[in-house]
Short mmCIF file of C-alpha atoms in Angstrom, two decimals:
data_model
loop_
_atom_site.label_atom_id
_atom_site.label_comp_id
_atom_site.label_asym_id
_atom_site.label_seq_id
_atom_site.Cartn_x
_atom_site.Cartn_y
_atom_site.Cartn_z
CA MET A 1 16.73 -15.23 -14.34
CA VAL A 2 19.76 -18.33 -14.33
CA GLU A 3 16.26 -20.47 -14.64
CA PHE A 4 15.13 -18.48 -17.61
CA ALA A 5 17.97 -18.61 -19.04
CA LEU A 6 18.28 -22.32 -19.00
CA HIS A 7 14.38 -23.02 -20.20
CA TRP A 8 14.53 -20.60 -23.27
CA LEU A 9 18.04 -22.23 -24.23
CA HIS A 10 16.49 -25.53 -24.47
CA VAL A 11 13.39 -24.18 -26.33
CA ALA A 12 15.84 -22.49 -28.98
CA GLY A 13 18.06 -25.83 -29.30
CA MET A 14 14.68 -27.70 -29.59
CA ALA A 15 13.43 -25.31 -32.76
CA VAL A 16 17.40 -25.71 -34.09
CA SER A 17 16.98 -29.27 -34.13
CA ALA A 18 13.34 -29.46 -35.08
CA VAL A 19 14.19 -27.26 -38.36
CA LEU A 20 17.23 -29.52 -39.26
CA SER A 21 15.37 -32.88 -38.65
CA ARG A 22 12.51 -32.28 -40.68
CA GLY A 23 10.58 -35.04 -39.85
CA GLU A 24 7.00 -36.48 -40.64
CA ARG A 25 4.37 -33.65 -40.11
CA LYS A 26 2.61 -34.50 -37.12
CA SER A 27 -1.36 -33.10 -36.98
CA ALA A 28 -2.89 -31.56 -34.53
CA ALA A 29 -3.33 -32.78 -30.84
CA THR A 30 -4.58 -32.70 -27.62
CA LEU A 31 -1.63 -32.19 -24.64
CA VAL A 32 -2.35 -33.98 -21.55
CA PHE A 33 -0.65 -33.36 -18.61
CA GLY A 34 -0.15 -34.93 -15.10
CA VAL A 35 -1.65 -38.29 -15.49
CA GLY A 36 0.69 -40.76 -13.15
CA SER A 37 2.48 -43.17 -14.89
CA GLU A 38 0.78 -45.48 -13.31
CA SER A 39 -2.13 -44.98 -14.77
CA LEU A 40 -1.02 -45.09 -18.40
CA THR A 41 -0.19 -48.67 -18.26
CA PHE A 42 -1.82 -52.23 -17.37
CA GLY A 43 0.46 -55.33 -18.21
CA SER A 44 2.91 -54.49 -20.48
CA ASP A 45 0.72 -51.54 -22.69
CA ASP A 46 -1.22 -48.51 -22.41
CA GLY A 47 -4.47 -49.97 -23.80
CA ARG A 48 -6.44 -50.17 -20.84
CA PHE A 49 -5.31 -46.10 -20.77
CA ALA A 50 -6.03 -45.62 -24.49
CA ASP A 51 -9.48 -47.41 -23.92
CA PHE A 52 -10.87 -44.85 -21.43
CA CYS A 53 -10.20 -42.18 -23.50
CA ARG A 54 -11.44 -43.22 -26.66
CA ASN A 55 -14.46 -44.43 -24.57
CA GLY A 56 -14.70 -42.64 -21.43
CA PRO A 57 -16.68 -39.73 -20.60
CA VAL A 58 -14.24 -36.94 -20.57
CA VAL A 59 -15.09 -35.24 -24.27
CA PRO A 60 -11.79 -33.63 -25.24
CA LEU A 61 -10.20 -36.88 -24.37
CA SER A 62 -12.71 -39.13 -26.32
CA GLU A 63 -12.80 -36.20 -29.20
CA ALA A 64 -8.85 -35.60 -29.97
CA THR A 65 -7.55 -36.58 -33.54
CA ARG A 66 -4.36 -37.32 -31.55
CA LEU A 67 -3.04 -37.48 -27.61
CA VAL A 68 0.21 -36.12 -26.81
CA VAL A 69 0.65 -37.59 -22.95
CA GLN A 70 3.44 -35.92 -20.54
CA THR A 71 5.15 -38.65 -19.40
CA ALA A 72 8.93 -39.41 -18.23
CA SER A 73 8.30 -43.14 -18.43
CA LYS A 74 8.92 -45.19 -21.86
CA ILE A 75 5.65 -46.19 -23.51
CA ARG A 76 5.15 -47.56 -26.56
CA PRO A 77 1.55 -47.23 -27.58
CA VAL A 78 -1.33 -49.95 -28.71
CA GLN A 79 -2.44 -47.04 -31.32
CA PRO A 80 0.74 -44.79 -32.43
CA ASN A 81 -1.75 -42.80 -35.03
CA ARG A 82 -3.78 -41.47 -31.97
CA PHE A 83 -1.37 -41.42 -28.42
CA GLU A 84 1.90 -40.15 -28.11
CA TYR A 85 4.05 -39.85 -25.01
CA ALA A 86 6.60 -37.94 -24.59
CA ARG A 87 8.34 -35.99 -21.65
CA PHE A 88 7.79 -32.55 -23.19
CA PRO A 89 4.56 -32.33 -25.08
CA LEU A 90 4.78 -29.17 -26.44
CA PHE A 91 8.10 -29.95 -28.33
CA ALA A 92 7.07 -33.16 -29.15
CA LEU A 93 4.14 -31.40 -31.27
CA PHE A 94 6.71 -28.75 -32.58
CA GLN A 95 8.82 -31.65 -33.98
CA GLY A 96 7.40 -32.09 -37.37
CA ASN A 97 5.65 -28.89 -37.83
CA VAL A 98 8.56 -26.67 -38.90
CA ARG A 99 8.75 -27.24 -42.15
CA SER A 100 10.19 -23.91 -43.64
CA LEU A 101 13.19 -21.34 -43.02
CA ILE A 102 11.09 -18.74 -42.94
CA ASP A 103 8.73 -20.40 -40.19
CA PHE A 104 12.17 -21.30 -38.38
CA LEU A 105 13.35 -17.23 -38.67
CA ARG A 106 9.92 -15.94 -37.28
CA PHE A 107 9.77 -18.66 -34.38
CA MET A 108 13.64 -17.73 -33.44
CA LEU A 109 12.27 -13.50 -33.71
CA GLU A 110 9.53 -13.78 -31.79
CA HIS A 111 11.54 -15.78 -28.76
CA LEU A 112 14.01 -13.34 -28.71
CA GLN A 113 12.12 -10.98 -28.34
CA ALA A 114 9.94 -12.57 -26.01
CA ALA A 115 14.24 -12.71 -23.95
CA GLY A 116 14.15 -9.20 -24.48
CA ALA A 117 10.77 -8.14 -22.92
CA TYR A 118 11.42 -10.65 -19.81
CA VAL A 119 14.68 -8.91 -19.50
CA PHE A 120 13.30 -5.30 -19.77
CA ALA A 121 9.85 -5.99 -17.11
CA VAL A 122 12.40 -7.35 -14.33
CA VAL A 123 14.52 -4.24 -14.55
CA ARG A 124 11.70 -2.37 -14.05
CA LEU A 125 9.58 -4.48 -11.51
CA PRO A 126 11.61 -7.46 -10.14
CA VAL A 127 9.15 -9.82 -9.08
CA VAL A 128 8.39 -10.88 -12.72
CA SER A 129 11.26 -12.60 -12.48
CA ILE A 130 9.37 -15.48 -11.16
CA LEU A 131 7.60 -15.69 -14.59
CA GLY A 132 10.54 -16.48 -15.91
CA ARG A 133 9.26 -20.20 -17.29
CA ASP A 134 5.97 -18.35 -19.11
CA PHE A 135 7.96 -16.22 -20.88
CA ALA A 136 10.63 -18.88 -22.16
CA TYR A 137 7.88 -20.79 -23.74
CA HIS A 138 5.78 -17.80 -24.76
CA ALA A 139 6.93 -17.71 -28.20
CA LEU A 140 6.71 -22.11 -28.60
CA VAL A 141 3.01 -21.91 -27.42
CA THR A 142 2.15 -18.77 -29.84
CA TYR A 143 3.66 -20.53 -33.07
CA LEU A 144 1.87 -23.84 -32.15
CA ASN A 145 -1.76 -21.67 -31.41
CA ARG A 146 -1.44 -19.68 -34.31
CA LYS A 147 -0.83 -22.98 -36.50
CA SER A 148 -4.08 -24.27 -34.54
CA LEU A 149 -1.61 -27.39 -33.98
CA ILE A 150 -3.19 -27.27 -30.21
CA GLU A 151 -6.62 -28.59 -30.07
CA ALA A 152 -7.09 -28.79 -26.45
CA VAL A 153 -4.99 -29.00 -23.28
CA VAL A 154 -6.15 -31.34 -20.41
CA ILE A 155 -4.26 -31.11 -16.92
CA THR A 156 -5.08 -33.05 -13.97
CA ASN A 157 -5.70 -31.68 -10.34
CA SER A 158 -1.58 -33.07 -9.79
CA ASN A 159 -1.18 -29.68 -11.35
CA TYR A 160 -2.41 -27.53 -8.43
CA SER A 161 0.65 -26.02 -7.39
CA SER A 162 2.17 -25.04 -11.48
CA GLN A 163 -0.04 -23.84 -13.82
CA PRO A 164 1.47 -22.25 -17.16
CA LEU A 165 0.20 -18.81 -17.68
CA TRP A 166 -0.25 -20.19 -21.14
CA MET A 167 -2.83 -22.28 -20.42
CA SER A 168 -5.36 -19.82 -19.54
CA ASP A 169 -3.82 -16.32 -20.78
CA LEU A 170 -2.34 -16.35 -23.95
CA PRO A 171 -3.51 -13.59 -26.15
CA GLY A 172 -5.83 -15.00 -29.27
CA ARG A 173 -5.76 -18.93 -27.40
CA ARG A 174 -7.94 -20.96 -29.80
CA PHE A 175 -7.95 -23.75 -27.49
CA LEU A 176 -9.74 -24.28 -24.37
CA THR A 177 -8.01 -25.77 -20.91
CA HIS A 178 -9.92 -28.58 -19.22
CA LEU A 179 -9.13 -29.47 -15.70
CA VAL A 180 -9.81 -33.59 -14.73
CA TRP A 181 -10.54 -33.86 -11.03
CA TYR A 182 -9.21 -37.73 -10.97
CA SER A 183 -9.17 -37.66 -6.90
CA GLN A 184 -11.94 -35.66 -4.48
CA ASN A 185 -10.07 -36.28 -1.76
CA THR A 186 -9.26 -32.29 -1.97
CA VAL A 187 -11.92 -31.71 0.81
CA PRO A 188 -10.46 -30.03 4.23
CA LEU A 189 -10.26 -32.53 7.39
CA VAL A 190 -11.75 -30.40 10.72
CA TYR A 191 -11.16 -31.31 13.53
CA ALA A 192 -13.61 -31.85 16.63
CA ASP A 193 -11.34 -29.50 18.61
CA GLU A 194 -10.89 -26.77 15.91
CA PRO A 195 -13.64 -26.74 14.04
CA ILE A 196 -12.34 -24.28 10.71
CA LYS A 197 -12.46 -25.49 7.50
CA VAL A 198 -9.13 -24.66 5.78
CA ASN A 199 -9.35 -24.96 2.01
CA ILE A 200 -6.36 -25.69 0.10
CA PRO A 201 -4.93 -22.31 -1.23
CA ASN A 202 -3.79 -23.36 -4.52
CA TYR A 203 -7.38 -24.63 -5.67
CA ARG A 204 -9.05 -21.38 -5.93
CA HIS A 205 -6.40 -19.97 -7.76
CA MET A 206 -6.51 -22.46 -10.72
CA ARG A 207 -7.59 -21.02 -13.89
CA ILE A 208 -9.41 -23.66 -16.34
CA ASP A 209 -12.09 -23.18 -18.82
CA VAL A 210 -13.84 -26.52 -18.22
CA SER A 211 -13.97 -28.96 -15.08
CA TRP A 212 -14.81 -33.31 -15.44
CA VAL A 213 -15.64 -33.75 -11.88
CA TRP A 214 -17.21 -37.39 -10.09
CA THR A 215 -20.31 -35.85 -7.80
CA ASP A 216 -22.59 -32.82 -8.08
CA ALA A 217 -21.74 -32.60 -4.42
CA TYR A 218 -18.10 -31.50 -5.53
CA ALA A 219 -19.06 -29.38 -8.36
CA VAL A 220 -21.03 -26.92 -5.67
CA TYR A 221 -17.69 -27.63 -3.28
CA LEU A 222 -15.63 -26.35 -6.71
CA ARG A 223 -18.13 -23.71 -6.98
CA ALA A 224 -17.83 -22.23 -3.45
CA LEU A 225 -13.65 -22.08 -4.32
CA SER A 226 -14.47 -20.04 -7.52
CA ILE A 227 -13.19 -22.56 -9.62
CA PRO A 228 -14.59 -20.67 -12.95
CA GLY A 229 -15.65 -22.40 -16.15
CA ASP A 230 -18.18 -24.90 -16.84
CA ILE A 231 -18.38 -27.88 -14.71
CA HIS A 232 -19.51 -31.16 -15.97
CA VAL A 233 -20.11 -34.23 -13.39
CA VAL A 234 -19.51 -37.90 -14.97
CA GLY A 235 -19.26 -40.03 -12.39
CA PRO A 236 -15.48 -41.98 -11.34
CA ILE A 237 -12.62 -40.91 -13.56
CA LEU A 238 -10.11 -43.78 -12.32
CA TRP A 239 -8.52 -43.64 -16.13
CA TYR A 240 -10.01 -46.91 -17.11
CA LEU A 241 -13.53 -47.75 -17.74
CA PRO A 242 -15.70 -50.43 -15.59
CA PRO A 243 -15.38 -54.01 -16.89
CA VAL A 244 -18.14 -54.75 -19.73
CA SER A 245 -19.77 -57.99 -18.07
CA ALA A 246 -19.98 -58.05 -14.08
CA VAL A 247 -17.27 -60.20 -12.65
CA PRO A 248 -19.08 -63.39 -11.02
CA GLU A 249 -19.08 -63.74 -7.46
CA GLU A 250 -17.70 -67.28 -5.85
CA ALA A 251 -20.05 -69.26 -4.40
CA SER A 252 -19.33 -68.33 -0.77
CA ASP A 253 -20.92 -67.46 2.89
CA ASP A 254 -17.59 -65.46 3.58
CA ILE A 255 -18.38 -61.39 4.28
CA LEU A 256 -15.90 -59.45 1.73
CA PHE A 257 -14.96 -56.38 3.48
CA THR A 258 -12.41 -53.90 1.66
CA LEU A 259 -9.98 -51.08 3.08
CA PHE A 260 -8.46 -48.58 1.45
CA ASP A 261 -6.33 -46.22 2.82
CA VAL A 262 -3.38 -43.70 2.23
CA THR A 263 0.03 -44.93 2.49
CA PRO A 264 1.53 -42.68 5.28
CA VAL A 265 5.30 -40.47 4.33
CA ARG A 266 7.51 -40.36 6.55
CA ASP A 267 7.45 -37.59 9.38
CA ALA A 268 10.24 -35.59 7.09
CA VAL A 269 8.50 -35.91 3.92
CA ALA A 270 5.22 -34.74 5.84
CA GLU A 271 7.01 -31.59 7.71
CA SER A 272 9.29 -30.68 3.80
CA ILE A 273 5.59 -30.46 2.22
CA GLY A 274 3.82 -28.19 5.42
CA LEU A 275 2.05 -31.44 6.61
CA PHE A 276 2.40 -30.56 10.58
CA GLY A 277 0.12 -32.46 12.38
CA ASN A 278 -0.58 -34.88 9.72
CA TYR A 279 -3.66 -36.88 9.87
CA TYR A 280 -2.25 -39.81 7.40
CA SER A 281 0.53 -40.44 9.71
CA ALA A 282 1.86 -43.58 10.23
CA GLN A 283 0.43 -43.93 13.64
CA ASN A 284 -3.06 -43.25 12.65
CA MET A 285 -2.70 -45.14 9.49
CA THR A 286 -1.84 -48.25 11.81
CA GLN A 287 -4.80 -47.57 14.02
CA PHE A 288 -6.83 -47.23 11.13
CA VAL A 289 -5.70 -51.15 9.55
CA GLU A 290 -5.51 -52.48 13.49
CA GLU A 291 -9.02 -51.30 14.66
CA THR A 292 -10.52 -52.68 11.21
CA LEU A 293 -8.92 -56.18 12.02
CA SER A 294 -10.37 -56.14 15.35
CA VAL A 295 -13.85 -55.08 14.17
CA CYS A 296 -13.68 -57.84 11.31
CA ARG A 297 -12.64 -60.56 14.20
CA GLU A 298 -15.78 -59.38 16.75
CA LEU A 299 -17.96 -59.51 13.52
CA GLU A 300 -16.92 -63.10 13.19
CA ALA A 301 -17.53 -63.96 16.51
CA ARG A 302 -21.85 -62.17 16.25
CA THR A 303 -22.43 -63.90 12.97
CA GLY A 304 -20.55 -67.06 12.65
CA ARG A 305 -19.26 -66.06 9.30
CA ARG A 306 -15.84 -65.31 8.31
CA VAL A 307 -14.97 -62.39 7.37
CA ARG A 308 -12.19 -61.70 4.73
CA LEU A 309 -10.11 -58.13 4.41
CA SER A 310 -8.31 -57.02 1.54
CA LEU A 311 -6.76 -53.86 1.29
CA LYS A 312 -5.62 -51.41 -1.76
CA HIS A 313 -2.92 -49.21 -1.71
CA LYS A 314 -3.56 -46.36 -3.98
CA ARG A 315 -0.92 -46.72 -5.77
CA SER A 316 2.93 -48.58 -5.27
CA TYR A 317 5.82 -47.85 -2.15
CA ASN A 318 8.42 -45.15 -2.81
CA ASP A 319 11.05 -46.24 -0.65
CA ARG A 320 12.13 -42.97 -0.58
CA THR A 321 9.08 -41.44 0.76
CA HIS A 322 7.09 -44.00 2.40
CA ASP A 323 7.20 -44.46 6.47
CA PRO A 324 8.81 -47.98 6.96
CA ARG A 325 7.13 -48.84 9.77
CA TYR A 326 3.88 -48.82 8.00
CA ARG A 327 5.33 -51.35 5.19
CA GLU A 328 6.77 -53.51 8.03
CA LEU A 329 3.38 -53.60 9.38
CA ILE A 330 1.37 -54.55 6.27
CA SER A 331 4.13 -57.03 5.32
CA ARG A 332 3.40 -58.99 8.61
CA LEU A 333 -0.46 -58.79 8.72
CA THR A 334 -0.38 -59.89 5.00
CA ALA A 335 1.73 -62.85 5.85
CA SER A 336 -0.74 -64.54 8.44
CA GLU A 337 -3.79 -65.97 7.16
CA GLU A 338 -5.84 -64.53 9.79
CA GLY A 339 -4.53 -60.83 8.41
CA ILE A 340 -5.28 -59.12 5.44
CA GLU A 341 -5.32 -59.66 1.47
CA LEU A 342 -3.17 -57.07 -0.21
CA ILE A 343 -4.33 -56.66 -3.77
CA PRO A 344 -2.32 -55.24 -6.62
CA PHE A 345 -2.69 -51.94 -6.27
CA GLU A 346 -3.56 -51.48 -10.21
CA THR A 347 -6.73 -54.07 -10.18
CA ASN A 348 -10.08 -52.76 -11.10
CA MET A 349 -11.62 -50.68 -8.31
CA TYR A 350 -15.49 -51.19 -9.91
CA ALA A 351 -14.62 -54.95 -10.08
CA LEU A 352 -13.24 -54.91 -6.93
CA LEU A 353 -16.07 -53.18 -5.23
CA ALA A 354 -19.24 -54.93 -7.31
CA ASN A 355 -18.80 -58.21 -5.20
CA SER A 356 -17.86 -56.10 -1.51
CA ASP A 357 -20.19 -55.96 1.48
CA LEU A 358 -18.10 -52.41 2.69
CA ALA A 359 -15.61 -50.35 1.83
CA ILE A 360 -13.85 -49.20 4.44
CA VAL A 361 -12.16 -46.09 3.50
CA VAL A 362 -9.67 -43.33 4.97
CA PRO A 363 -11.15 -40.17 5.30
CA TYR A 364 -12.26 -38.34 2.86
CA SER A 365 -10.00 -41.07 -0.02
CA SER A 366 -12.51 -40.82 -3.41
CA PRO A 367 -12.57 -44.95 -2.94
CA ALA A 368 -15.93 -44.27 -1.26
CA TYR A 369 -17.53 -42.54 -4.23
CA VAL A 370 -16.41 -45.90 -6.41
CA ALA A 371 -18.30 -47.91 -3.86
CA SER A 372 -21.31 -45.78 -4.24
CA ASN A 373 -21.48 -45.50 -8.13
CA ARG A 374 -21.25 -49.48 -7.66
CA ARG A 375 -24.59 -49.84 -5.36
CA ALA A 376 -21.88 -50.89 -2.47
CA HIS A 377 -21.85 -49.66 0.76
CA ALA A 378 -18.29 -47.56 1.86
CA VAL A 379 -17.55 -46.00 5.16
CA TYR A 380 -15.28 -43.23 6.27
CA PHE A 381 -13.61 -44.59 9.18
CA ASP A 382 -11.85 -42.28 11.47
CA PRO A 383 -9.99 -44.11 14.29
CA THR A 384 -8.79 -41.29 16.21
CA LYS A 385 -12.19 -40.06 16.80
CA THR A 386 -11.35 -36.13 16.00
CA LEU A 387 -12.88 -35.37 12.61
CA VAL A 388 -15.88 -33.66 12.06
CA PRO A 389 -18.16 -35.63 9.11
CA THR A 390 -17.25 -33.33 6.08
CA PHE A 391 -17.45 -35.68 3.26
CA GLN A 392 -19.47 -35.40 -0.06
CA PRO A 393 -23.06 -36.63 0.33
CA ALA A 394 -23.33 -39.77 -2.26
CA PRO A 395 -25.35 -43.17 -2.15
CA LEU A 396 -24.44 -45.45 0.63
CA VAL A 397 -21.71 -43.10 1.85
CA THR A 398 -21.64 -43.29 5.50
CA PHE A 399 -19.01 -42.11 8.82
CA ALA A 400 -18.30 -43.96 11.56
CA SER A 401 -16.01 -42.13 14.34
CA GLY A 402 -14.39 -44.49 16.04
CA ARG A 403 -14.36 -48.61 16.33
CA THR A 404 -18.03 -48.84 17.88
CA GLU A 405 -19.52 -46.96 15.35
CA LEU A 406 -17.56 -48.91 12.53
CA LEU A 407 -18.93 -52.27 14.09
CA ARG A 408 -22.29 -50.87 13.75
CA VAL A 409 -22.22 -50.01 10.33
CA ALA A 410 -20.33 -53.21 9.44
CA LEU A 411 -23.44 -54.84 11.08
CA ASP A 412 -26.15 -52.99 8.94
CA ALA A 413 -23.97 -53.46 6.23
CA VAL A 414 -23.97 -56.96 6.13
CA SER A 415 -27.38 -56.91 6.96
CA ASP A 416 -28.42 -55.19 3.77
CA ARG A 417 -26.67 -56.89 1.58
CA ALA A 418 -28.12 -60.29 2.86
CA ASP A 419 -31.56 -58.67 2.39
CA ALA A 420 -30.49 -57.81 -1.24
CA ARG A 421 -29.22 -61.07 -2.00
CA GLU A 422 -32.63 -62.49 -0.31
CA PRO A 423 -34.41 -64.08 -3.76
CA SER A 424 -37.84 -61.77 -3.50
#
């Protein structure tokens, strides 16, 4: 209830500020939640993200009159008339749209009624207290909805653990809520010694009108979870578009492999979020990298060709959460000429994979499907030999359990790539 009071007062204070400031009137907008700050900017601006929204396959983004994107980062948009970045998108939309004292008084009356309804409900049934945030923002969203200021709401699978009720159950709702699945790494790992498929429970409680996903197989998976609403399959969703023209391949006889890991978190962090027996531990990820390097060296001996191995992290390191042992390993290997080339995490993955002979991906991270989209070979590599293959099938995507199988897959991929390069 204290949490409710703080949020309720925050909304009330924002309303007073809005009516006093009387800023420039703002048009209706699509509200976007859950896009990581690392995806919003490239270089010094948001041009790459803005281009994806305008020309990409996610319709509520491409058709939006205006976009208000949630982020705590300070971002200056290249298209200020169409993009706005705010820590609280609802507040940003409310500012400039309280045009009269009557609007303000009506809002405050509904805000007070929401507080009274919350207290009354909690007295009758104390467990309702967990809905404090929903009651605190009810009048605000009702006001925006009544004036048709919310064109649509777009959330991502980062929001899987918390979805406000107004996004799906607001009475008289005039907008649709879309869920953009920017990653397919939600398929549960299944172990050979305990072959039980346990889905993350949060997902089956998502309430959305439309989903946007990468593959047909993933759409089938979501249907099995009873995810409601329409599902549109649009290919990889990376928050940027493929390059307009293909990046020319360097004239070289080298074999190019690209490695995609999941940076392990500290053991204490894993346990704090329930990842007991964490597959993506520092031990397993170290084995993943070292056995891949070993396969590369053997492949060089068998083919007489140099194998260049690049590693791309999904995002930058976080000193507080990521395991320092793994960081030290990568630093050591990238410092050696015979080791690994570290690719900047913001590199365009389409361009990176277009010239790759094989993408070696930790189960079941999404870059394998980007490789498939680019018609490049990809393999999910399980160095521990403990997993049962449960990945979503896609062209040129396979699975390797242990070093010996990875070597076989690598030889086949290099052979296929060589055949494809032969003039017909």
